[in-house]
Tab-separated table of C-alpha atoms in Angstrom:
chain	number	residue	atom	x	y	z
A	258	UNK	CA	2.395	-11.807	21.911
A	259	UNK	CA	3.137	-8.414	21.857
A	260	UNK	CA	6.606	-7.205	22.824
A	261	UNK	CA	6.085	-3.408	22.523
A	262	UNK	CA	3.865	-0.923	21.744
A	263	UNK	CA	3.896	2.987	21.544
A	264	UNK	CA	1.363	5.677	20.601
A	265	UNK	CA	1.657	9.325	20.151
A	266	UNK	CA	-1.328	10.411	18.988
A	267	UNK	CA	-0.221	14.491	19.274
A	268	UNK	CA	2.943	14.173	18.875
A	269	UNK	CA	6.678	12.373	16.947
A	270	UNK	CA	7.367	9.290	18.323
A	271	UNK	CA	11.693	9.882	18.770
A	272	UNK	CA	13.292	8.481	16.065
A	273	UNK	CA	16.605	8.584	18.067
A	274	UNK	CA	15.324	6.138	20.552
A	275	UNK	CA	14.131	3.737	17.664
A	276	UNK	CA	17.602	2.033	17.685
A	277	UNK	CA	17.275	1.426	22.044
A	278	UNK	CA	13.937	-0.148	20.755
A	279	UNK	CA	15.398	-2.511	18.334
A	280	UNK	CA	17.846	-3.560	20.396
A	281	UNK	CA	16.147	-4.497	23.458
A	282	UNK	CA	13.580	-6.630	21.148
A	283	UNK	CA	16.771	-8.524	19.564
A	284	UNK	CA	18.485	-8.760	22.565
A	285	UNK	CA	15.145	-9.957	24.512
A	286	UNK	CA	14.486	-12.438	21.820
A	287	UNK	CA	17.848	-13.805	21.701
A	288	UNK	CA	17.327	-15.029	24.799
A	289	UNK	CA	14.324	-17.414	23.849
A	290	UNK	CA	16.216	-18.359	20.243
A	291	UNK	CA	19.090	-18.664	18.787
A	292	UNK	CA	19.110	-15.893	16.020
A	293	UNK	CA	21.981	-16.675	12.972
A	294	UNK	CA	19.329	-16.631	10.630
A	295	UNK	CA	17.411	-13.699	10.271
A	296	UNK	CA	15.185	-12.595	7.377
A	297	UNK	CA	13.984	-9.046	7.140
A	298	UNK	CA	10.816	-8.258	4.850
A	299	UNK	CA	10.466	-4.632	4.455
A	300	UNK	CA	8.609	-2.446	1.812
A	301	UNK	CA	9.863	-1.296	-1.333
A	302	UNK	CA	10.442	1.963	-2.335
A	303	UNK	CA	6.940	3.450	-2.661
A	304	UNK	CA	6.647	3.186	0.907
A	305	UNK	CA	9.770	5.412	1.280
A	306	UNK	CA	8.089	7.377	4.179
A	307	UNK	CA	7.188	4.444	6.238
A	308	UNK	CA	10.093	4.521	8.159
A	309	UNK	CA	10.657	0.904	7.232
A	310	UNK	CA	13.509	1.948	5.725
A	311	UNK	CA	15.607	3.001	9.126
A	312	UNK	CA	14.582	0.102	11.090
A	313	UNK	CA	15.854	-2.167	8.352
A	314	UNK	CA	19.103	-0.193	8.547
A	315	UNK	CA	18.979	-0.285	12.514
A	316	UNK	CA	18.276	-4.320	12.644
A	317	UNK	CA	21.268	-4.624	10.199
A	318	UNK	CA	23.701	-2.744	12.447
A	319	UNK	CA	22.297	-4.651	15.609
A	320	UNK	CA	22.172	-7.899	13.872
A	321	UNK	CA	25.334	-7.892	11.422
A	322	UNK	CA	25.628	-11.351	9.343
A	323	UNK	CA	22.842	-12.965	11.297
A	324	UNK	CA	20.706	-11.062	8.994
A	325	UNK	CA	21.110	-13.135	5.626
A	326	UNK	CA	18.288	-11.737	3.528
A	327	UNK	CA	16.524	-8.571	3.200
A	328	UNK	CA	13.490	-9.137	0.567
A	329	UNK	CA	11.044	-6.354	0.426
A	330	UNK	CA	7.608	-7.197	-0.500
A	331	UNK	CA	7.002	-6.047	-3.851
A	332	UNK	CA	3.836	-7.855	-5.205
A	333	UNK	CA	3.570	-7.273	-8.355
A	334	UNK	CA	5.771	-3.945	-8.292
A	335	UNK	CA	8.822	-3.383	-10.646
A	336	UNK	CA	11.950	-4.661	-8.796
A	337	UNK	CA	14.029	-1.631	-6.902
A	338	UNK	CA	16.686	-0.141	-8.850
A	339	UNK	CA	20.559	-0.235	-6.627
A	340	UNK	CA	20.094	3.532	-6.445
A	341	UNK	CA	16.633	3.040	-4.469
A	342	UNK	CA	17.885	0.256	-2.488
A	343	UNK	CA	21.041	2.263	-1.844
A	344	UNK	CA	18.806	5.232	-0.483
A	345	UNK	CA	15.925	3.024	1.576
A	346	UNK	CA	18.395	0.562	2.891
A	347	UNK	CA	21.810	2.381	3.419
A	348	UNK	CA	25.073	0.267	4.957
A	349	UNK	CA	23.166	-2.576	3.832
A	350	UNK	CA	25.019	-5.242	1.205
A	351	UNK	CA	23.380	-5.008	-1.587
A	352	UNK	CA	23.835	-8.611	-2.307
A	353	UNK	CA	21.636	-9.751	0.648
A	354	UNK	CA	18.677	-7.580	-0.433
A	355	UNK	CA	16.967	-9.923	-2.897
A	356	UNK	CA	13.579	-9.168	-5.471
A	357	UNK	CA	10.621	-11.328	-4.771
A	358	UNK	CA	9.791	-12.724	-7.991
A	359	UNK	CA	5.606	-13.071	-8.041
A	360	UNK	CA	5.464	-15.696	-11.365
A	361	UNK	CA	8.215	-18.060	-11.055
A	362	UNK	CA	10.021	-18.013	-6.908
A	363	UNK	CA	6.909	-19.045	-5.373
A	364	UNK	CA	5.457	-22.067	-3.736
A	365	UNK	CA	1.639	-23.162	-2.875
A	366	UNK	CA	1.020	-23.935	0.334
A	367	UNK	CA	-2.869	-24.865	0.027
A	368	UNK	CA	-6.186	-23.153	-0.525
A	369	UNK	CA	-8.885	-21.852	0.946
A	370	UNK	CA	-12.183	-23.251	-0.941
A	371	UNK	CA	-14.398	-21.492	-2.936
A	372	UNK	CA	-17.462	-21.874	-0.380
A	373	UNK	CA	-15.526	-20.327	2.137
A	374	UNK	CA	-14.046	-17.553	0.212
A	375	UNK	CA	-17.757	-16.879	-1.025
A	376	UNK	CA	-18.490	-16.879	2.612
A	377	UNK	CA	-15.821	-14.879	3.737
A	378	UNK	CA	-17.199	-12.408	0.720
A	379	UNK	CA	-20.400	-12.041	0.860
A	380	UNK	CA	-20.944	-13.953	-2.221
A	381	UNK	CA	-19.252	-11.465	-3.873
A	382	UNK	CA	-16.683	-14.154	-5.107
A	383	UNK	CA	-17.027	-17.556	-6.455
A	384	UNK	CA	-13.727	-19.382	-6.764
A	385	UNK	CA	-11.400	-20.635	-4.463
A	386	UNK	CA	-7.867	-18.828	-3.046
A	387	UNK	CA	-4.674	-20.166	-2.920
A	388	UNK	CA	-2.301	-19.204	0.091
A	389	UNK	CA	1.061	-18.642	-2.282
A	390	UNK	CA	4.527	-17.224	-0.677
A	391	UNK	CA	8.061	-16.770	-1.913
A	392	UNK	CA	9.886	-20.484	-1.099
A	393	UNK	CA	12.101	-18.839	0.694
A	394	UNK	CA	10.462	-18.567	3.555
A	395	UNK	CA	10.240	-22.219	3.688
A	396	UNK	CA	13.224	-23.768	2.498
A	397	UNK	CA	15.780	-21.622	4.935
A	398	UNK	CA	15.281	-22.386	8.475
A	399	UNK	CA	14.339	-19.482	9.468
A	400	UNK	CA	14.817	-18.690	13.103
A	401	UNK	CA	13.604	-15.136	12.866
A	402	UNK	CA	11.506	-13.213	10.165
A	403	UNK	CA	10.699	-9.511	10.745
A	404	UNK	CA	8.172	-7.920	8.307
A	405	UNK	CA	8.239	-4.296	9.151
A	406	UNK	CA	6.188	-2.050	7.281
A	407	UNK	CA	3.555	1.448	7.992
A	408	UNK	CA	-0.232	0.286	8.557
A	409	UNK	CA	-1.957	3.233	6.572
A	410	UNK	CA	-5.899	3.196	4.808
A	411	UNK	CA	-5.129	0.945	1.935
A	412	UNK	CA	-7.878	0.651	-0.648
A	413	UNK	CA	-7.421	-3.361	-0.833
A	414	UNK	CA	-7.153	-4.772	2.506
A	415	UNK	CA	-8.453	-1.837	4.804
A	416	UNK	CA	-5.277	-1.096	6.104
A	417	UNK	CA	-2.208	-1.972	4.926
A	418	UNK	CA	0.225	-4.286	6.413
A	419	UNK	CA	0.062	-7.057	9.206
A	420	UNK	CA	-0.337	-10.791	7.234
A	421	UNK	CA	-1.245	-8.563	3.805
A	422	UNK	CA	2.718	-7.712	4.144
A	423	UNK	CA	3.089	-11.490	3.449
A	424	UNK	CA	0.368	-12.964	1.172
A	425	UNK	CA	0.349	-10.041	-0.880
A	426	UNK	CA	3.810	-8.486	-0.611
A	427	UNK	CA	5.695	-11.905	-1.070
A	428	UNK	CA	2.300	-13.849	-2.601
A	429	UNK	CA	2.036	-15.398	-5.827
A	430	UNK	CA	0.515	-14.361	-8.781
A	431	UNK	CA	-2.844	-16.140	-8.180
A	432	UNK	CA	-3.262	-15.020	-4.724
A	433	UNK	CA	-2.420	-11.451	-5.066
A	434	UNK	CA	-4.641	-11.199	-7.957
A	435	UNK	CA	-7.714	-13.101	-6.397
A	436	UNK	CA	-7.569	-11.267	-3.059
A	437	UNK	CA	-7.640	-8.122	-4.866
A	438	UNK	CA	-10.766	-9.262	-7.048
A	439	UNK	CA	-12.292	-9.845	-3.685
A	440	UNK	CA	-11.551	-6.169	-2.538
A	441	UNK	CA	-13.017	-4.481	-6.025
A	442	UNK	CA	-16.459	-6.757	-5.795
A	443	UNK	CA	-16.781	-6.012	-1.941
A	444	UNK	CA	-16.658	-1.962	-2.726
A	445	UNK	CA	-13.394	-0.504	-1.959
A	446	UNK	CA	-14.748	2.274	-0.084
A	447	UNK	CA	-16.643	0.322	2.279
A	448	UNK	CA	-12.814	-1.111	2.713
A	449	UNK	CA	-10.767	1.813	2.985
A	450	UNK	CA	-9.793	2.499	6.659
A	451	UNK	CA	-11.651	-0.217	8.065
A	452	UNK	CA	-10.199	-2.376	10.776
A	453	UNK	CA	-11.920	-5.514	9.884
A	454	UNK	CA	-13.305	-6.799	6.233
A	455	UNK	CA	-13.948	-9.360	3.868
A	456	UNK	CA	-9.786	-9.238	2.253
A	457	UNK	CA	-8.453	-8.360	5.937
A	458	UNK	CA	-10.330	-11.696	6.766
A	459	UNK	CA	-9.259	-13.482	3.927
A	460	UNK	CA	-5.403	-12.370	4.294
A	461	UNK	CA	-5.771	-13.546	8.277
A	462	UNK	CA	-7.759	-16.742	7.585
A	463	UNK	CA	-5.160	-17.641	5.123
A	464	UNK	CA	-2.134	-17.183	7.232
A	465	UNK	CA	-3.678	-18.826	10.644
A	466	UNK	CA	-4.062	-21.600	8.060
A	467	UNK	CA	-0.261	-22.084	6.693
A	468	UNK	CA	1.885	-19.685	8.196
A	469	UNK	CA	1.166	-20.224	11.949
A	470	UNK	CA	4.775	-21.991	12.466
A	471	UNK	CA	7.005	-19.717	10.708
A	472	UNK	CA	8.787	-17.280	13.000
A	473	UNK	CA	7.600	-14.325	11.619
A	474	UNK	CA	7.158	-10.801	14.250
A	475	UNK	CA	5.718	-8.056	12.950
A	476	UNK	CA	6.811	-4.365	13.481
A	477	UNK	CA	4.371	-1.849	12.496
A	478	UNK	CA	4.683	1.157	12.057
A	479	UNK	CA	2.331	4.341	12.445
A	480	UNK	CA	3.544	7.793	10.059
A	481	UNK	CA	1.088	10.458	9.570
A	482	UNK	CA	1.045	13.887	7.939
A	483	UNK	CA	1.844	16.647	9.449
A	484	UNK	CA	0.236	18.752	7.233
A	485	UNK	CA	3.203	21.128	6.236
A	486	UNK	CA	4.539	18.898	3.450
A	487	UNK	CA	5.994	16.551	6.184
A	488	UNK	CA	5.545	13.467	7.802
A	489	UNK	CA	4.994	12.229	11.999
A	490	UNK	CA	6.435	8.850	13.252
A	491	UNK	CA	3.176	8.208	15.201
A	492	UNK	CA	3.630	4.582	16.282
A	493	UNK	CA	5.324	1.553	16.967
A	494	UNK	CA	4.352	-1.796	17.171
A	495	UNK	CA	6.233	-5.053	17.568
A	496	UNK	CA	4.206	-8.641	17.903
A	497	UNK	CA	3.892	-11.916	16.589
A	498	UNK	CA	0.164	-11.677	16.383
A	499	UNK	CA	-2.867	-9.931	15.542
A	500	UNK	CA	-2.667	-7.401	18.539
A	501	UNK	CA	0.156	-6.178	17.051
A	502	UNK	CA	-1.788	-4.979	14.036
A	503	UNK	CA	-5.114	-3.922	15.939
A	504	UNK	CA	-3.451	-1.408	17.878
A	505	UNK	CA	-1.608	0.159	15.109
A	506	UNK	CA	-4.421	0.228	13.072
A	507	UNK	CA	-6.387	1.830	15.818
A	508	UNK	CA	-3.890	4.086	15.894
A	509	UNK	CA	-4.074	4.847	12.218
A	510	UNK	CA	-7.626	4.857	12.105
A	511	UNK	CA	-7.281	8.019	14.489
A	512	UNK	CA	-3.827	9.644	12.866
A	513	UNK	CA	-4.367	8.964	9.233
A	514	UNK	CA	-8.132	8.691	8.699
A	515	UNK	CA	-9.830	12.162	7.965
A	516	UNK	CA	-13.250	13.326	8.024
A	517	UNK	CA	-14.366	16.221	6.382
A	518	UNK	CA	-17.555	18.249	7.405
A	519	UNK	CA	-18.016	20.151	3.823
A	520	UNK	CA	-17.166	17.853	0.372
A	521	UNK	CA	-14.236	19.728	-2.235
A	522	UNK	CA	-15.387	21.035	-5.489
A	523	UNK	CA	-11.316	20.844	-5.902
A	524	UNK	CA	-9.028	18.840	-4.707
A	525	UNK	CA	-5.266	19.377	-6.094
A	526	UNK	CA	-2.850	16.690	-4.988
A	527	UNK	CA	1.028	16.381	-5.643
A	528	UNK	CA	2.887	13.185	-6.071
A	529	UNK	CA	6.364	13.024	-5.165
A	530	UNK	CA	8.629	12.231	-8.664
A	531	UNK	CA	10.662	9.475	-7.481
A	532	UNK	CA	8.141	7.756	-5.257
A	533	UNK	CA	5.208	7.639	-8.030
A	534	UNK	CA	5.948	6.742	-11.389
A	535	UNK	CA	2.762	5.039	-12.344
A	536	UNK	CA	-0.955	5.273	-12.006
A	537	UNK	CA	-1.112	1.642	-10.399
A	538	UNK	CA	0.901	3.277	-7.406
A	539	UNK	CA	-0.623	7.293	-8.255
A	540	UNK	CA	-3.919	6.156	-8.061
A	541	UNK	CA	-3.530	6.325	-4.654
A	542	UNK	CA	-5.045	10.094	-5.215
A	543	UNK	CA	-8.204	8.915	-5.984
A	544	UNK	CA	-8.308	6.433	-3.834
A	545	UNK	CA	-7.680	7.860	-0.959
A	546	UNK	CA	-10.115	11.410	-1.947
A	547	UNK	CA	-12.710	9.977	-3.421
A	548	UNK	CA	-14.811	9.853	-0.649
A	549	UNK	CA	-14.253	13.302	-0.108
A	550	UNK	CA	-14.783	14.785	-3.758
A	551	UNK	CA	-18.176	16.523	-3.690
A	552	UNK	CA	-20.002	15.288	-7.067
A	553	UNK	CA	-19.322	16.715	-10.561
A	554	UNK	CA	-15.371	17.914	-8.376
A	555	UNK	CA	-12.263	17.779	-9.925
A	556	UNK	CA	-9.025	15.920	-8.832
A	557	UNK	CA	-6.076	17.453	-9.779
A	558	UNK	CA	-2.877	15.581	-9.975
A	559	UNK	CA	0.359	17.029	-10.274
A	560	UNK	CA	2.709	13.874	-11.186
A	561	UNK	CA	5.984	14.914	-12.112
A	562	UNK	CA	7.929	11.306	-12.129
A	563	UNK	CA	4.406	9.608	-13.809
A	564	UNK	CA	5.956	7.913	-16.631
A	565	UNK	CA	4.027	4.208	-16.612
A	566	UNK	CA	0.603	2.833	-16.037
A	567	UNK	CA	1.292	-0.382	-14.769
A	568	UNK	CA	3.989	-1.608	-12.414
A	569	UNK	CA	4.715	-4.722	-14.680
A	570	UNK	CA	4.613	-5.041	-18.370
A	571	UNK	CA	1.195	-7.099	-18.640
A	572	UNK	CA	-0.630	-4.459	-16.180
A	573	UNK	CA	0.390	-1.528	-17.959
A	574	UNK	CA	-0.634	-2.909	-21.322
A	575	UNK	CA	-4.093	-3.730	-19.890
A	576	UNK	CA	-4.330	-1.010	-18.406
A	577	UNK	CA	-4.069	0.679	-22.059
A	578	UNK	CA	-6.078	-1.721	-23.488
A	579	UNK	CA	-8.857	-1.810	-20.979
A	580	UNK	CA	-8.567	1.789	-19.494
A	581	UNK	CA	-10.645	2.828	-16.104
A	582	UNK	CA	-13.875	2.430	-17.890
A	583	UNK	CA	-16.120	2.066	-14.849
A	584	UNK	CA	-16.553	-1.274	-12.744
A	585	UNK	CA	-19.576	-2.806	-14.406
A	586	UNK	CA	-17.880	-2.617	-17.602
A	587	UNK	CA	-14.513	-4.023	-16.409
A	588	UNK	CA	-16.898	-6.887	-14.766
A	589	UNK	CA	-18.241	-7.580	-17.888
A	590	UNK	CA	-14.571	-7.254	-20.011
A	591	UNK	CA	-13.536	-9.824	-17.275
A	592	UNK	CA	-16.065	-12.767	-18.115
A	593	UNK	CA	-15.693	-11.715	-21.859
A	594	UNK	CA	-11.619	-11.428	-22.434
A	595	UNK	CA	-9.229	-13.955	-21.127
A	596	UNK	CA	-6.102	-11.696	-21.274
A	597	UNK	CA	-8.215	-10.057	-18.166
A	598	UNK	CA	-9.739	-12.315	-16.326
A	599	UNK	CA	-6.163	-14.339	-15.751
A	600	UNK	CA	-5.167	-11.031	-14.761
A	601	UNK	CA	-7.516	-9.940	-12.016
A	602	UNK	CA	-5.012	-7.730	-10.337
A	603	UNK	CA	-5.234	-5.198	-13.231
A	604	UNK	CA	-8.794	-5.515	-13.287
A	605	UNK	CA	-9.370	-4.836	-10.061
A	606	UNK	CA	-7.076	-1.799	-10.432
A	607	UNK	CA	-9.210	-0.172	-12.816
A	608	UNK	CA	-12.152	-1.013	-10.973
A	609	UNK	CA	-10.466	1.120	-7.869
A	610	UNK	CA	-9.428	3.744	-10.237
A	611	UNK	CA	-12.819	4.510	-12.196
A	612	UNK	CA	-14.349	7.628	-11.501
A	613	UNK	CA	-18.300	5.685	-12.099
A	614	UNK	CA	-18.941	9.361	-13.666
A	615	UNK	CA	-19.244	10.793	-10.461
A	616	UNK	CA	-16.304	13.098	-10.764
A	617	UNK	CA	-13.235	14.122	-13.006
A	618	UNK	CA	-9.507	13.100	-12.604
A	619	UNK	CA	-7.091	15.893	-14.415
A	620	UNK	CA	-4.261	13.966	-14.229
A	621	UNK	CA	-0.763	16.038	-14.904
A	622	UNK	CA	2.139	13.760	-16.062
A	623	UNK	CA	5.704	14.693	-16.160
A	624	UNK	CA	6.185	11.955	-18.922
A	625	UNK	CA	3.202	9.974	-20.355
A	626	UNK	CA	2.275	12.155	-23.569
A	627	UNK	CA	-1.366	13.614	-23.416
A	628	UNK	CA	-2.744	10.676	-25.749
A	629	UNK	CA	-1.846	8.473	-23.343
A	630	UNK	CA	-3.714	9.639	-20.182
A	631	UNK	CA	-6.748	10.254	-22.446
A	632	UNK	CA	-6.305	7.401	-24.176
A	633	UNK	CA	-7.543	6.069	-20.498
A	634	UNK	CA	-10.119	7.405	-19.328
A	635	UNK	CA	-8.542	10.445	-16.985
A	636	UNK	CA	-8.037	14.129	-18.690
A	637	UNK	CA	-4.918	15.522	-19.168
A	638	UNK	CA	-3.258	19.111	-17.935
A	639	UNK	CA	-0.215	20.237	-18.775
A	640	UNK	CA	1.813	19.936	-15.984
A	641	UNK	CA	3.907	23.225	-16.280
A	642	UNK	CA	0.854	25.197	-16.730
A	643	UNK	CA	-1.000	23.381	-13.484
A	644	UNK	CA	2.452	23.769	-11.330
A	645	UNK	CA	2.079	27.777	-12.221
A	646	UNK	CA	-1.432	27.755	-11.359
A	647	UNK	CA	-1.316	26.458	-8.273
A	648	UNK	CA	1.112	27.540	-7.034
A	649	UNK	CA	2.553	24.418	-4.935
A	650	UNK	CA	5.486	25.638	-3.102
A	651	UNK	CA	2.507	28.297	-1.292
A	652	UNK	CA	-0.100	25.556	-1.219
A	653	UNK	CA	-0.403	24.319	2.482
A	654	UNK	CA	-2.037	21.166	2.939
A	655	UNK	CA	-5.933	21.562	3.847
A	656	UNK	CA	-7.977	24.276	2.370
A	657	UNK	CA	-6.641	27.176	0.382
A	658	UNK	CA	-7.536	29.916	-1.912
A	659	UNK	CA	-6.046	30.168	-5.455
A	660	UNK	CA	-7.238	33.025	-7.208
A	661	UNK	CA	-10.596	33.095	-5.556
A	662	UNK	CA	-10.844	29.212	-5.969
A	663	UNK	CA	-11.385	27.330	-2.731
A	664	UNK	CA	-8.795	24.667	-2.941
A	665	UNK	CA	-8.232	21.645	-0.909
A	666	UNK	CA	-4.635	20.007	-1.256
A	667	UNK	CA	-2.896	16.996	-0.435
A	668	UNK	CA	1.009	16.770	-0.572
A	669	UNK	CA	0.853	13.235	-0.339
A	670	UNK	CA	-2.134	10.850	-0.849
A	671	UNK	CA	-0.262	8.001	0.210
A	672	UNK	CA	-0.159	9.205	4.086
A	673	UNK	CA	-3.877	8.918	4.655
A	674	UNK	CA	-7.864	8.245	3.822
A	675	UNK	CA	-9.749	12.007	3.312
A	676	UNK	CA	-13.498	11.151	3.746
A	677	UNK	CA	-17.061	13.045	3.946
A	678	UNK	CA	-17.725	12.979	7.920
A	679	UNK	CA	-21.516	12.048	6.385
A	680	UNK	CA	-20.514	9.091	4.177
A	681	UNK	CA	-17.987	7.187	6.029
A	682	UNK	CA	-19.621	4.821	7.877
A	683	UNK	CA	-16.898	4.119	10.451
């Protein structure tokens, strides 16, 4: 069912009526449920602009101690620090905003077997999935769960959010790291800001399956750039079902999705310092441009808070280990090293964030030491002589000249898909 929905497709969606919104929903709900137990599953901190972050505050001050546990969906992210938690989620207890813990605070539910997961792939896969969550979603009796979060071109599942907010954000280590695997063999850029495909399928197959009786509503949200360093509150969607998520991702599929008619030489993007502090989140740049970057281009990015590879101890020591050496090589390093193929989250990480040879990554670190990003597979500026050369407080996002060097630049990656009109195959 969907209980609301609003698009503004040229212009902000008012944040001051958000709270009226929120409200009404509770107060309409109430009156089917009783509501002393709420759960709220927002995202964590690298989704700062999502907006997430106010409705989480809003549903507190509406709710009060019927909400009993706020537990944003990390994955496989580091925990958030009080600070960030402080900043995302302010008025908030801290003591009711809880980590998931991927390894050891989850339960199995079932799984989906191998010939249907092969189906579901393409035969891209051959092994079956297991639908993991955080127990806590079970053992409470829940009578509400709200997972609010920004559906935005992700390179795993298409677009982000909807039942991914779940199996993936509050998943287990198996299933996080096998649906992933699925996305890297199925070609993450004929994934990228598509509605429907194999791990979107997977993700909704798996939740239909053994999630269909919790009481979980969805609020999506819609944020786009508005191309001046800032962000637009597009959307808003609230439903307990897939509508909920088509229409936002329609939405984002027309705010957030951008085709180019001429392919960069250059692309320069900047990563903000406390949102992206390692390439498993940064990588987002080339995600999100490397349908765009003409061949033999260059994709400059300026990462002042870059400090990490990997979001979690094991990743980032594969990820220096292994480095982004190209997916049939990480295929291969897969069937021939066990640290990896128990890991398939970080391989499929490096699979998304391997050039093939195709084009160059400078990546400019405000704290990993040269040897490091080398060490790699990316090439490494120094990011004091970049920020001078570029120029970023006069950079406007789009195309722009730099010393007779047509530029294209992105202020944030994270806020949309940049494509070649020609090669994106809609």
């Amino acid at each position: 069912m969907l209980y609301y929905s609003s698009k503004n497709e040229k212009q902000d969606f008012k944040e001051d009526a958000l709270f009226g919104v929120l409200e009404n929903f509770i107060n309409n709900i109430s009156k089917e449920r009783r509501l002393d137990k709420v759960m709220v599953i927002p995202p964590d901190f690298t989704r700062f602009h999502s907006r997430a972050g106010k409705i989480t505050q809003y549903l507190y001050k509406i709710l009060g101690s019927k909400l009993k546990l706020v537990m944003p969906a990390l994955g496989t992210h580091y925990g958030m620090t009080d600070e960030e938690k402080t900043l995302m989620f302010s008025g908030i207890p801290l003591e009711i905003i809880k980590d998931h813990d991927y390894k050891n605070d989850v339960i199995e539910l079932g799984r989906i077997d191998r010939n249907k997961v092969a189906d579901i792939s393409g035969g891209a896969v051959d092994y079956d999935w297991p639908v993991q969550v955080n127990r806590c979603l079970l053992s409470e009796n829940w009578d509400l769960i709200i997972s609010v979060g920004q559906v935005v071109p992700h390179e795993v599942a298409g677009m982000a959010n909807f039942t991914k907010n779940i199996l993936v954000g509050l998943g287990g280590k198996e299933c996080i790291d096998k649906s992933h695997f699925v996305g890297a063999c199925c070609n993450l850029e004929k994934i990228m800001g598509r509605i429907n495909n194999p791990v979107r399928t997977l993700l909704n197959f798996g939740s239909e399956q053994y999630l269909r009786n919790l009481p979980i509503v969805y609020m999506h949200t819609v944020v786009a750039p508005d191309m001046k360093g800032g962000t637009l509150f597009k959307g808003l969607f609230i439903g307990d079902d897939e509508e909920c998520y088509l229409k936002a991702a329609e939405l984002a599929r027309e705010t957030n999705v951008f085709l180019m008619e001429e392919q960069p030489d250059k692309i320069v993007v900047f990563l903000d310092g406390e949102e992206y502090k390692s390439t498993w989140v940064g990588n987002k740049s080339i995600y999100r441009t490397r349908m765009a970057l003409a061949d033999n281009a260059e994709l400059v990015i300026i990462a002042p808070g870059l400090r990490t590879f990997g979001e979690n101890p094991i990743a980032d020591k594969l990820i220096r280990k292994y480095g982004y050496s190209g997916i049939s090589l990480i295929k291969k390093m897969v069937k021939e090293n066990e640290d990896l193929s128990s890991n398939l989250g970080a391989a499929s990480h490096l699979m998304h964030g391997s050039t093939e040879g195709r084009f160059k990554v400078t990546y400019c670190p405000g704290f990993l030491k040269q040897e490091e990003i080398q060490s790699v597979g990316y090439d490494y500026g120094d990011i004091k002589e970049y920020k001078k050369r570029y120029c970023l407080d006069k950079l406007q996002d789009g195309w722009n000249d730099v010393q007779g060097e047509r530029v294209f630049y992105i202020s944030n990656p994270g806020l949309g898909l940049w494509a070649y009109r020609a090669n994106f195959d809609v």
